[in-house]
């Protein structure tokens, strides 16, 4: 099965500043989907942003954007103008349509936002 | 229902007992996932259902774990002869059909084995 690696267990950012969370993955497939999910202390997982591998254009959702480097198998998340409510665990996920559509997650990055 | 519903929300059980965790996905969602999350850790994949069938059971930690899904809807995850290392939050998610469709998660069941 594909593996997803998040090399930063914890990150910290000052309110209003920008932070980038890293994610790499291992795959031999060309068609797949990538996601970033946020898990606040409430434990409820929330989709932040998604990217189709065949699209070269990086996905953007308001203050959240990704840097998708397909050749490098890298999918980082940039949070601009960080807010206190952004504090959470962030999980990178990989989904393979050709491998039964199962979805695998990285170990997560705990983001702290300092006022 | 409006979202993915999991029950119970919390379960304390004695070592050696069997437990059954339930997931009620969003109506019409054909894909259903089970994950295990230990305290402060990532999501460990357990099993994935497409409809009633589970193409990938490779994530189940041992033969004490089993899961089924009936009618393409409700799923149950059963843990037999629970051990203390089974203590974790068990999360269920559902989506329309995988792919780019968003997976919606339940609130999870926190299992504590004493």
Short mmCIF file of C-alpha atoms in Angstrom, two decimals:
data_model
loop_
_atom_site.label_atom_id
_atom_site.label_comp_id
_atom_site.label_asym_id
_atom_site.label_seq_id
_atom_site.Cartn_x
_atom_site.Cartn_y
_atom_site.Cartn_z
CA UNK A 1 0.00 0.00 0.00
CA UNK A 2 1.02 3.56 -0.57
CA UNK A 3 2.69 5.40 2.31
CA UNK A 4 2.29 9.00 3.36
CA UNK A 5 4.99 10.76 5.36
CA UNK A 6 4.66 13.92 7.38
CA UNK A 7 8.09 14.70 8.71
CA UNK A 8 7.09 17.51 11.05
CA UNK A 9 5.38 16.19 14.20
CA UNK A 10 4.90 19.75 15.48
CA UNK A 11 4.95 23.22 13.98
CA UNK A 12 4.40 26.64 15.44
CA UNK A 13 3.43 29.92 13.79
CA UNK A 14 2.76 33.44 14.94
CA UNK A 15 -0.73 34.74 14.38
CA UNK A 16 -1.03 36.47 10.96
CA UNK A 17 2.14 34.81 9.70
CA UNK A 18 2.52 32.06 7.09
CA UNK A 19 3.39 28.44 7.75
CA UNK A 20 4.04 25.48 5.46
CA UNK A 21 3.37 21.88 6.42
CA UNK A 22 5.19 19.15 4.53
CA UNK A 23 3.90 15.89 3.10
CA UNK A 24 5.52 13.32 0.86
CA UNK A 25 4.13 10.08 -0.44
CA UNK A 26 5.28 6.96 -2.14
CA UNK A 27 3.43 5.66 -5.19
CA UNK A 28 3.97 4.14 -8.59
CA UNK A 29 0.62 5.31 -9.87
CA UNK A 30 -0.06 8.32 -12.07
CA UNK A 31 -3.67 8.89 -11.14
CA UNK A 32 -4.53 9.62 -7.52
CA UNK A 33 -5.94 12.22 -5.17
CA UNK A 34 -4.38 14.11 -2.30
CA UNK A 35 -6.06 15.77 0.64
CA UNK A 36 -5.30 17.82 3.71
CA UNK A 37 -7.58 17.29 6.68
CA UNK A 38 -7.69 19.27 9.90
CA UNK A 39 -8.54 17.76 13.28
CA UNK A 40 -9.19 20.34 16.03
CA UNK A 41 -9.42 19.32 19.69
CA UNK A 42 -13.08 18.44 19.12
CA UNK A 43 -11.76 15.44 17.21
CA UNK A 44 -13.95 16.19 14.18
CA UNK A 45 -12.01 15.74 10.95
CA UNK A 46 -12.55 18.55 8.45
CA UNK A 47 -11.45 18.64 4.83
CA UNK A 48 -9.17 21.62 4.18
CA UNK A 49 -8.17 21.18 0.56
CA UNK A 50 -7.91 18.55 -2.16
CA UNK A 51 -5.83 18.02 -5.31
CA UNK A 52 -6.16 15.75 -8.31
CA UNK A 53 -2.83 14.39 -9.45
CA UNK A 54 -3.51 15.01 -13.14
CA UNK A 55 -4.02 18.72 -12.51
CA UNK A 56 -0.83 20.77 -12.65
CA UNK A 57 -2.46 23.82 -11.12
CA UNK A 58 -2.13 23.98 -7.35
CA UNK A 59 -5.38 23.97 -5.41
CA UNK A 60 -6.30 27.03 -3.38
CA UNK A 61 -9.03 27.56 -0.78
CA UNK A 62 -8.99 31.05 0.69
CA UNK A 63 -5.98 31.21 3.03
CA UNK A 64 -4.99 27.62 2.28
CA UNK A 65 -2.97 26.58 -0.74
CA UNK A 66 -0.87 23.64 -1.75
CA UNK A 67 2.42 23.19 -3.52
CA UNK A 68 1.99 19.96 -5.48
CA UNK A 69 5.20 18.61 -6.96
CA UNK A 70 4.24 15.40 -8.71
CA UNK A 71 7.71 14.34 -9.78
CA UNK A 72 9.01 14.85 -6.27
CA UNK A 73 5.88 13.23 -4.76
CA UNK A 74 5.45 16.20 -2.50
CA UNK A 75 2.25 17.91 -1.39
CA UNK A 76 2.80 20.72 1.09
CA UNK A 77 0.13 22.92 2.66
CA UNK A 78 0.62 26.65 3.06
CA UNK A 79 -1.52 28.53 5.54
CA UNK A 80 -1.41 32.29 5.08
CA UNK A 81 -2.45 34.90 7.63
CA UNK A 82 -2.63 32.23 10.33
CA UNK A 83 -5.48 32.52 12.80
CA UNK A 84 -5.89 31.12 16.30
CA UNK A 85 -8.62 28.83 14.97
CA UNK A 86 -6.10 27.17 12.66
CA UNK A 87 -4.52 25.43 15.64
CA UNK A 88 -5.13 21.71 15.15
CA UNK A 89 -3.64 18.45 13.93
CA UNK A 90 -3.22 18.44 10.16
CA UNK A 91 -3.24 15.19 8.24
CA UNK A 92 -2.14 14.60 4.68
CA UNK A 93 -4.02 11.82 2.86
CA UNK A 94 -3.57 9.86 -0.35
CA UNK A 95 -6.36 8.09 -2.21
CA UNK A 96 -5.83 5.63 -5.02
CA UNK A 97 -8.74 5.02 -7.40
CA UNK A 98 -6.98 2.04 -8.92
CA UNK A 99 -6.18 0.51 -5.56
CA UNK A 100 -9.70 0.01 -4.34
CA UNK A 101 -10.17 3.69 -3.49
CA UNK A 102 -8.66 3.20 -0.07
CA UNK A 103 -7.34 6.31 1.64
CA UNK A 104 -4.16 6.44 3.69
CA UNK A 105 -3.11 9.15 6.09
CA UNK A 106 0.19 10.48 7.36
CA UNK A 107 1.06 10.64 11.04
CA UNK A 108 -0.04 14.25 11.31
CA UNK A 109 1.48 17.61 12.20
CA UNK A 110 0.34 19.44 15.31
CA UNK A 111 0.10 23.16 14.52
CA UNK A 112 0.23 25.70 17.32
CA UNK A 113 -0.70 29.32 16.62
CA UNK A 114 0.80 31.90 18.96
CA UNK A 115 -1.10 35.13 19.60
CA UNK B 1 -28.87 11.42 8.64
CA UNK B 2 -27.08 14.72 8.41
CA UNK B 3 -23.66 13.28 9.05
CA UNK B 4 -21.74 10.14 9.88
CA UNK B 5 -22.93 8.77 13.19
CA UNK B 6 -20.87 6.51 15.40
CA UNK B 7 -21.98 4.72 18.53
CA UNK B 8 -21.20 4.49 21.30
CA UNK B 9 -19.19 7.70 21.63
CA UNK B 10 -17.31 6.21 24.57
CA UNK B 11 -16.87 2.63 25.65
CA UNK B 12 -15.05 1.23 28.65
CA UNK B 13 -14.65 -2.51 28.67
CA UNK B 14 -12.79 -5.12 30.63
CA UNK B 15 -9.86 -6.91 29.09
CA UNK B 16 -11.00 -10.08 27.39
CA UNK B 17 -14.51 -8.87 26.59
CA UNK B 18 -15.85 -8.43 23.06
CA UNK B 19 -16.97 -5.01 21.82
CA UNK B 20 -18.97 -3.90 18.84
CA UNK B 21 -18.62 -0.43 17.34
CA UNK B 22 -21.20 0.94 14.99
CA UNK B 23 -20.97 3.37 12.08
CA UNK B 24 -23.95 4.86 10.32
CA UNK B 25 -22.70 6.56 7.13
CA UNK B 26 -24.31 9.37 5.22
CA UNK B 27 -27.17 8.03 3.13
CA UNK B 28 -26.07 7.16 -0.39
CA UNK B 29 -22.37 6.99 0.44
CA UNK B 30 -20.98 3.79 -1.03
CA UNK B 31 -17.46 4.05 0.37
CA UNK B 32 -16.88 3.50 4.08
CA UNK B 33 -13.60 3.55 5.97
CA UNK B 34 -12.51 2.53 9.47
CA UNK B 35 -9.42 4.01 11.08
CA UNK B 36 -7.83 3.73 14.50
CA UNK B 37 -6.22 6.71 16.18
CA UNK B 38 -4.14 6.21 19.28
CA UNK B 39 -3.67 9.17 21.63
CA UNK B 40 -2.05 12.04 19.74
CA UNK B 41 -1.16 9.81 16.82
CA UNK B 42 -2.07 9.54 13.17
CA UNK B 43 -4.83 7.52 11.57
CA UNK B 44 -4.11 3.85 11.16
CA UNK B 45 -6.07 2.34 8.29
CA UNK B 46 -8.13 -0.68 9.31
CA UNK B 47 -10.54 -1.55 6.51
CA UNK B 48 -12.37 -0.09 3.54
CA UNK B 49 -15.79 -1.03 2.17
CA UNK B 50 -17.12 -0.36 -1.28
CA UNK B 51 -20.78 -1.21 -0.92
CA UNK B 52 -20.92 -4.36 1.18
CA UNK B 53 -17.59 -5.75 0.10
CA UNK B 54 -14.21 -5.07 1.64
CA UNK B 55 -11.53 -5.15 -1.09
CA UNK B 56 -8.81 -4.34 1.39
CA UNK B 57 -8.74 -5.93 4.84
CA UNK B 58 -4.99 -5.68 5.18
CA UNK B 59 -5.15 -3.08 7.90
CA UNK B 60 -6.94 -5.20 10.48
CA UNK B 61 -4.34 -5.66 13.25
CA UNK B 62 -5.18 -9.26 14.11
CA UNK B 63 -7.80 -11.94 13.70
CA UNK B 64 -9.52 -10.53 16.78
CA UNK B 65 -10.73 -7.69 14.58
CA UNK B 66 -13.54 -8.11 12.06
CA UNK B 67 -15.91 -5.79 10.26
CA UNK B 68 -18.99 -6.09 8.20
CA UNK B 69 -21.33 -3.87 6.31
CA UNK B 70 -24.88 -4.78 5.47
CA UNK B 71 -27.25 -3.25 2.96
CA UNK B 72 -24.54 -0.93 1.79
CA UNK B 73 -25.18 1.16 4.87
CA UNK B 74 -24.42 0.48 8.52
CA UNK B 75 -21.08 -1.03 9.40
CA UNK B 76 -19.95 -2.72 12.58
CA UNK B 77 -16.39 -3.22 13.76
CA UNK B 78 -16.04 -6.05 16.23
CA UNK B 79 -13.08 -6.59 18.50
CA UNK B 80 -12.97 -9.93 20.27
CA UNK B 81 -11.09 -10.63 23.49
CA UNK B 82 -10.06 -6.99 23.84
CA UNK B 83 -6.56 -6.14 24.98
CA UNK B 84 -5.27 -2.94 26.56
CA UNK B 85 -3.43 -2.05 23.37
CA UNK B 86 -6.78 -1.87 21.60
CA UNK B 87 -7.53 1.32 23.55
CA UNK B 88 -7.85 4.12 20.99
CA UNK B 89 -10.34 6.25 19.13
CA UNK B 90 -11.98 4.39 16.27
CA UNK B 91 -13.00 6.70 13.44
CA UNK B 92 -15.39 5.94 10.63
CA UNK B 93 -15.68 7.93 7.41
CA UNK B 94 -17.88 7.69 4.35
CA UNK B 95 -17.84 9.19 0.88
CA UNK B 96 -19.82 9.00 -2.32
CA UNK B 97 -17.42 6.80 -4.24
CA UNK B 98 -13.84 7.60 -3.34
CA UNK B 99 -11.84 9.68 -5.77
CA UNK B 100 -12.10 13.41 -5.29
CA UNK B 101 -15.24 13.09 -3.23
CA UNK B 102 -14.76 14.36 0.29
CA UNK B 103 -14.73 11.80 3.06
CA UNK B 104 -16.96 12.79 5.96
CA UNK B 105 -15.91 11.58 9.37
CA UNK B 106 -17.87 10.63 12.43
CA UNK B 107 -16.90 11.84 15.90
CA UNK B 108 -15.35 8.51 16.68
CA UNK B 109 -15.71 5.96 19.45
CA UNK B 110 -13.23 6.23 22.27
CA UNK B 111 -12.51 2.70 23.45
CA UNK B 112 -10.81 2.13 26.78
CA UNK B 113 -9.84 -1.38 27.79
CA UNK B 114 -9.19 -1.75 31.51
#
